[in-house]
mmCIF file of C-alpha atoms in Angstrom:
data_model
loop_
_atom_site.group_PDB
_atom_site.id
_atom_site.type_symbol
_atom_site.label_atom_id
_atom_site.label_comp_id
_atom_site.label_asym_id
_atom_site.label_seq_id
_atom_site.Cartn_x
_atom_site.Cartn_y
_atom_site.Cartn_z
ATOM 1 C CA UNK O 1 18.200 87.774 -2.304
ATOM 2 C CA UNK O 2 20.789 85.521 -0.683
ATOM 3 C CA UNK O 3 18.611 85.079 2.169
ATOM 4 C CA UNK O 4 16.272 83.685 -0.130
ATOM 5 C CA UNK O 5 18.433 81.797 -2.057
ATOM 6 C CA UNK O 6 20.002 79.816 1.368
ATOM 7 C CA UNK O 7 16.184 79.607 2.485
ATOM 8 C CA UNK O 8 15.272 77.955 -0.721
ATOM 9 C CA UNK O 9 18.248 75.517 -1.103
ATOM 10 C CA UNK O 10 17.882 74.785 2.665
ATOM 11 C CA UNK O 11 14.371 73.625 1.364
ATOM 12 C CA UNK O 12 15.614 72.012 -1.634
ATOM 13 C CA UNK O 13 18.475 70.240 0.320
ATOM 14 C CA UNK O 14 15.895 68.843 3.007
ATOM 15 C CA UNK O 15 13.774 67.544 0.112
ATOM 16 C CA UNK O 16 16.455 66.016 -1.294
ATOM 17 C CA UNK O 17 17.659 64.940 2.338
ATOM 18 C CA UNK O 18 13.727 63.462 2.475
ATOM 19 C CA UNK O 19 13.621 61.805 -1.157
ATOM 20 C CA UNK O 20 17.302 60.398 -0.906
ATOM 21 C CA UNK O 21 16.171 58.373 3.043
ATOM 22 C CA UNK O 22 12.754 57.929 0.957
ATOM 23 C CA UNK O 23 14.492 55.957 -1.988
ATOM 24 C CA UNK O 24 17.102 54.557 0.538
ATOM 25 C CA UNK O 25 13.616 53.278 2.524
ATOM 26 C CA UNK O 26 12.762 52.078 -0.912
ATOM 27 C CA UNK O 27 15.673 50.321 -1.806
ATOM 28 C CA UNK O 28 15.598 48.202 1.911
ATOM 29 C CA UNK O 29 12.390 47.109 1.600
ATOM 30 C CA UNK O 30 13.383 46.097 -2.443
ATOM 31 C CA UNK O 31 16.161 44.008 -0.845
ATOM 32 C CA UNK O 32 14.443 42.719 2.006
ATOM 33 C CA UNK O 33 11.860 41.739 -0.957
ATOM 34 C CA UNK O 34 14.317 40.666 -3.105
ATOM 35 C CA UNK O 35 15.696 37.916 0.218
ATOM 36 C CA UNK O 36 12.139 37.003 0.287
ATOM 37 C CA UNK O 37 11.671 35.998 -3.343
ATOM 38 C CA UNK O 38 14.935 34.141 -3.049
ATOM 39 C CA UNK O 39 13.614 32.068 0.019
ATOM 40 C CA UNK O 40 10.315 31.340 -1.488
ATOM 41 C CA UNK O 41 11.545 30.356 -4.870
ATOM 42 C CA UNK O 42 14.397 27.903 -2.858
ATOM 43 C CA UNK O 43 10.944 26.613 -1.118
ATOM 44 C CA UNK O 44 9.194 26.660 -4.318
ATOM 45 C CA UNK O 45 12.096 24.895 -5.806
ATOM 46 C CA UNK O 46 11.773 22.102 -3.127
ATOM 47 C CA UNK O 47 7.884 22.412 -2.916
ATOM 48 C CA UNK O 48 7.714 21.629 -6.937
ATOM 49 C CA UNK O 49 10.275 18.477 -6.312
ATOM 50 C CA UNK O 50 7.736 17.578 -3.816
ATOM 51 C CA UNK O 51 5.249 18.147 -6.079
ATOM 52 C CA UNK O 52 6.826 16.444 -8.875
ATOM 53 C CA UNK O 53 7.640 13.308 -6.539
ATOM 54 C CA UNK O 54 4.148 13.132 -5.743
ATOM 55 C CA UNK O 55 2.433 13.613 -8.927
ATOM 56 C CA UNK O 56 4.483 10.869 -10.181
ATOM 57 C CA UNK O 57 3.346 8.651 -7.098
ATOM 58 C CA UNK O 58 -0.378 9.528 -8.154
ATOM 59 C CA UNK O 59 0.011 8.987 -11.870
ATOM 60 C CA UNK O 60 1.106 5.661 -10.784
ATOM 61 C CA UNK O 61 -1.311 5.400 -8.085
ATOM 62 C CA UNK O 62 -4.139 5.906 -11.114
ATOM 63 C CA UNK O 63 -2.720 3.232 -13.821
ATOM 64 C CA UNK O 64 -2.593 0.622 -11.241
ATOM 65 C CA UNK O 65 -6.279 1.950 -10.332
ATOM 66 C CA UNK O 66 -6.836 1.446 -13.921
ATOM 67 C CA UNK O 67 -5.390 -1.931 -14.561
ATOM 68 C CA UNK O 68 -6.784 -3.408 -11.344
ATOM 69 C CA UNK O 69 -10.278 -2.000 -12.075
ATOM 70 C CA UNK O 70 -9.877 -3.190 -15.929
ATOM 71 C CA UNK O 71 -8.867 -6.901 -14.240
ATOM 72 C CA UNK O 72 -11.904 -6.393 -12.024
ATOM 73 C CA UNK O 73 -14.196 -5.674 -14.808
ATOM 74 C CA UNK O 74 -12.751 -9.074 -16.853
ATOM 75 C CA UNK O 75 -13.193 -10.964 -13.668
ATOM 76 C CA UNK O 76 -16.941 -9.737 -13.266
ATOM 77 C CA UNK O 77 -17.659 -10.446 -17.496
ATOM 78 C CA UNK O 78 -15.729 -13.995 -16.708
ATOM 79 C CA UNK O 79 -18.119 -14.899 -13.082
ATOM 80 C CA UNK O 80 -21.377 -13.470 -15.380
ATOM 81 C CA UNK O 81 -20.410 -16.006 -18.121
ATOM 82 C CA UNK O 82 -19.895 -18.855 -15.552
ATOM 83 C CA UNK O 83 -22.763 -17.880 -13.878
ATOM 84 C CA UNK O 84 -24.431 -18.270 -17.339
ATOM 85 C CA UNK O 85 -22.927 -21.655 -18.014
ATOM 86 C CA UNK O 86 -23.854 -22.856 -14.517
ATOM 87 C CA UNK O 87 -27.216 -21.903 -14.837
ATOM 88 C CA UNK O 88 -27.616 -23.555 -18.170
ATOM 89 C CA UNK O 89 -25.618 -27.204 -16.491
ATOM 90 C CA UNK O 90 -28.032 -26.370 -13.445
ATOM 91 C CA UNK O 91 -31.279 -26.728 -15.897
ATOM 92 C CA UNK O 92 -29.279 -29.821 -18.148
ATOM 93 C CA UNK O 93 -28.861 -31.348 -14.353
ATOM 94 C CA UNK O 94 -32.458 -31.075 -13.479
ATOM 95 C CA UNK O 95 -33.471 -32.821 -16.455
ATOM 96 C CA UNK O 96 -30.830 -35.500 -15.879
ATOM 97 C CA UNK O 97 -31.869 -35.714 -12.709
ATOM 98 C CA UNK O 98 -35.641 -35.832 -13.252
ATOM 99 C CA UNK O 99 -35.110 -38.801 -16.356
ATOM 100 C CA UNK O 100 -32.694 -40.305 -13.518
ATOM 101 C CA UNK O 101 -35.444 -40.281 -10.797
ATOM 102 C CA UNK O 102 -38.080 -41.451 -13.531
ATOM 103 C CA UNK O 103 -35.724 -44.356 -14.804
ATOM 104 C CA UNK O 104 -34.866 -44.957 -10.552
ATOM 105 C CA UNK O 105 -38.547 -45.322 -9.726
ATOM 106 C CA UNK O 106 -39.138 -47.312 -13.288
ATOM 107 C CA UNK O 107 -36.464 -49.901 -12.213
ATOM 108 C CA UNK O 108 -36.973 -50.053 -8.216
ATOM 109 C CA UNK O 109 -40.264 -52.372 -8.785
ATOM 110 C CA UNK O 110 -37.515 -54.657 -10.765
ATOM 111 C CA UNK O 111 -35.227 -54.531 -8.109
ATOM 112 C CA UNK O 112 -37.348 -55.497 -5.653
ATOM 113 C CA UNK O 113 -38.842 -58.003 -7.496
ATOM 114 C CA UNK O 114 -35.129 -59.379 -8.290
ATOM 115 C CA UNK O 115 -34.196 -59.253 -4.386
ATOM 116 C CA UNK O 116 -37.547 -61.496 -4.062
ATOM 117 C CA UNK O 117 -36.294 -64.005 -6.969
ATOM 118 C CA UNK O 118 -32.683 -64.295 -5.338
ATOM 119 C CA UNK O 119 -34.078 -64.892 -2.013
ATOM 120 C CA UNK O 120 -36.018 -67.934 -3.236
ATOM 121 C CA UNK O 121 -32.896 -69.707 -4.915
ATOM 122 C CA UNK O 122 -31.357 -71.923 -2.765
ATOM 123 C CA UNK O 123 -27.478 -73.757 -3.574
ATOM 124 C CA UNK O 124 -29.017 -76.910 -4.896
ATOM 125 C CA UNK O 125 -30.421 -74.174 -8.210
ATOM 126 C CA UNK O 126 -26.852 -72.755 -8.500
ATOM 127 C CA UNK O 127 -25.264 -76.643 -8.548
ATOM 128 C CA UNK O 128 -27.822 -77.495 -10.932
ATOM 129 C CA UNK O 129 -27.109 -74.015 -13.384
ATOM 130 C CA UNK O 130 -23.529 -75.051 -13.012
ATOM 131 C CA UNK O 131 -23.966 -78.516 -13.845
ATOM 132 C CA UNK O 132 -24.734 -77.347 -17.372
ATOM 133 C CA UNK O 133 -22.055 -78.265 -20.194
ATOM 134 C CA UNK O 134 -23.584 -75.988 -22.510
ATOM 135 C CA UNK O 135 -26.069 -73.721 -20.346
ATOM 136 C CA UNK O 136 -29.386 -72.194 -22.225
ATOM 137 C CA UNK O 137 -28.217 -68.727 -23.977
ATOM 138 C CA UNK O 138 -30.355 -66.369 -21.285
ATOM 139 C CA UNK O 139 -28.799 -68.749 -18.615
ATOM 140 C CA UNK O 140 -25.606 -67.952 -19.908
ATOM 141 C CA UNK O 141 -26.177 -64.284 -20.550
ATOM 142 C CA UNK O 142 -27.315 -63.674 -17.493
ATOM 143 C CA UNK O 143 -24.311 -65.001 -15.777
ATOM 144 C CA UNK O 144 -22.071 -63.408 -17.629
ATOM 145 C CA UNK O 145 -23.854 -60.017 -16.876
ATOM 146 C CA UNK O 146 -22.770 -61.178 -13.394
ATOM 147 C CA UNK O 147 -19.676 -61.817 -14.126
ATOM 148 C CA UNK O 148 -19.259 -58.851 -15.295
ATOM 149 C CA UNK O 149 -21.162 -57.065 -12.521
ATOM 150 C CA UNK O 150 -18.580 -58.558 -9.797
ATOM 151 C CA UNK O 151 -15.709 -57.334 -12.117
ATOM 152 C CA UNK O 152 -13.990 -60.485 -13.684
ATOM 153 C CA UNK O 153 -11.482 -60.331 -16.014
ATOM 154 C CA UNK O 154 -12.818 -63.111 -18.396
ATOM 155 C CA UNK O 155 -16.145 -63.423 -19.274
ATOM 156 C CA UNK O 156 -17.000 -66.659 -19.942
ATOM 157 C CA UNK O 157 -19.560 -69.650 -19.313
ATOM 158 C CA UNK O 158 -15.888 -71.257 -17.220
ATOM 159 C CA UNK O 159 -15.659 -67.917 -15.098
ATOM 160 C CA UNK O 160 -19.266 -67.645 -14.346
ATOM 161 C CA UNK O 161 -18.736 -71.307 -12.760
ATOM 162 C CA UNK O 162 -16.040 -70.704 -10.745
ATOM 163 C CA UNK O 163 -17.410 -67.707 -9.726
ATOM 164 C CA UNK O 164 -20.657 -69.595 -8.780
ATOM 165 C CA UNK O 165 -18.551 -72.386 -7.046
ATOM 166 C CA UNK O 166 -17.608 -69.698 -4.343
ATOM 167 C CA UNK O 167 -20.041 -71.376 -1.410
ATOM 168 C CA UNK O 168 -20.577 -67.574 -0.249
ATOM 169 C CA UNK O 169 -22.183 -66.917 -4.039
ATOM 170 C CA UNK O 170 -25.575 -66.351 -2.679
ATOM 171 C CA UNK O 171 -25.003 -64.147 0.211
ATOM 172 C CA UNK O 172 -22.661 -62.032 -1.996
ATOM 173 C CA UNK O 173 -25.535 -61.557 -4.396
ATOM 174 C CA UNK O 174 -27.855 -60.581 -1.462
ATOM 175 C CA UNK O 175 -25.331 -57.822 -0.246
#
């Protein structure tokens, strides 16, 4: 019987001997876990600030995405709206410029026929116009027209003589 008992707590002691290096196995590897988790969650820690630091940098990154892309947008509605407006001054401009051409070809024949008139007065015509006291009213409007055309001050029958006292008169109204 003693036999059996020392047999059987010679068992019992080396399965306690085994469970007690088992748990002590147990409780290494719970430390060694336990270092781990601390070092992860100090990198964790660190990582998040990282994290943090950056999400902050890409929120801000996004609203000035935002506002630049809402000023974009304005900028496009404003160019569309110019655009608009230029393309309505561009059609206004070609009719201008079509009544301008019209009245330009109407009033070239004139011209021309004007240059021909000028070129057959001579100085003894402009002596005689200025000789007038009292000139006959289309005389007189017409040289005050030129008066005004060479940019005097007065308009008058007196500054349309002087001006047509000037001996280079004639060429001047040629050029």
């Amino acid at each position: 019987f003693i036999s059996t008992y020392i047999r059987l707590l010679q068992e019992k002691d080396k399965s306690v001997l085994e469970q007690y290096q088992r748990l002590g196995r147990g409780l290494t590897k719970l430390s060694d876990a336990s270092e781990q988790i601390a070092e992860l969650n100090k990198k964790l820690a660190v990582q998040k600030v990282a994290v943090g630091e950056k999400t902050t940098a890409c929120e801000a990154l996004l609203e000035e995405i935002s506002a630049r892309t809402t000023q974009a947008k304005e900028k496009q509605q404003m160019a569309l709206a110019k655009g608009t407006e230029i393309e309505e001054q561009n059609a206004v401009i070609a009719v201008e410029k079509e009544d301008a051409e019209t009245a330009l070809s109407a009033a070239l024949p004139a011209l021309e026929e004007a240059r021909k008139a000028l070129q057959s007065l001579d100085r003894n015509h402009i002596t005689e116009i200025r000789s007038f006291a009292k000139p006959p009213n289309a005389v007189q409007k017409v040289c005050e027209t030129v008066v005004i055309l060479r940019g005097a001050k007065e308009i008058s029958w007196k500054s349309a003589k002087e001006m047509m006292a000037n001996p280079n008169f004639l060429s001047s109204l040629m050029n």
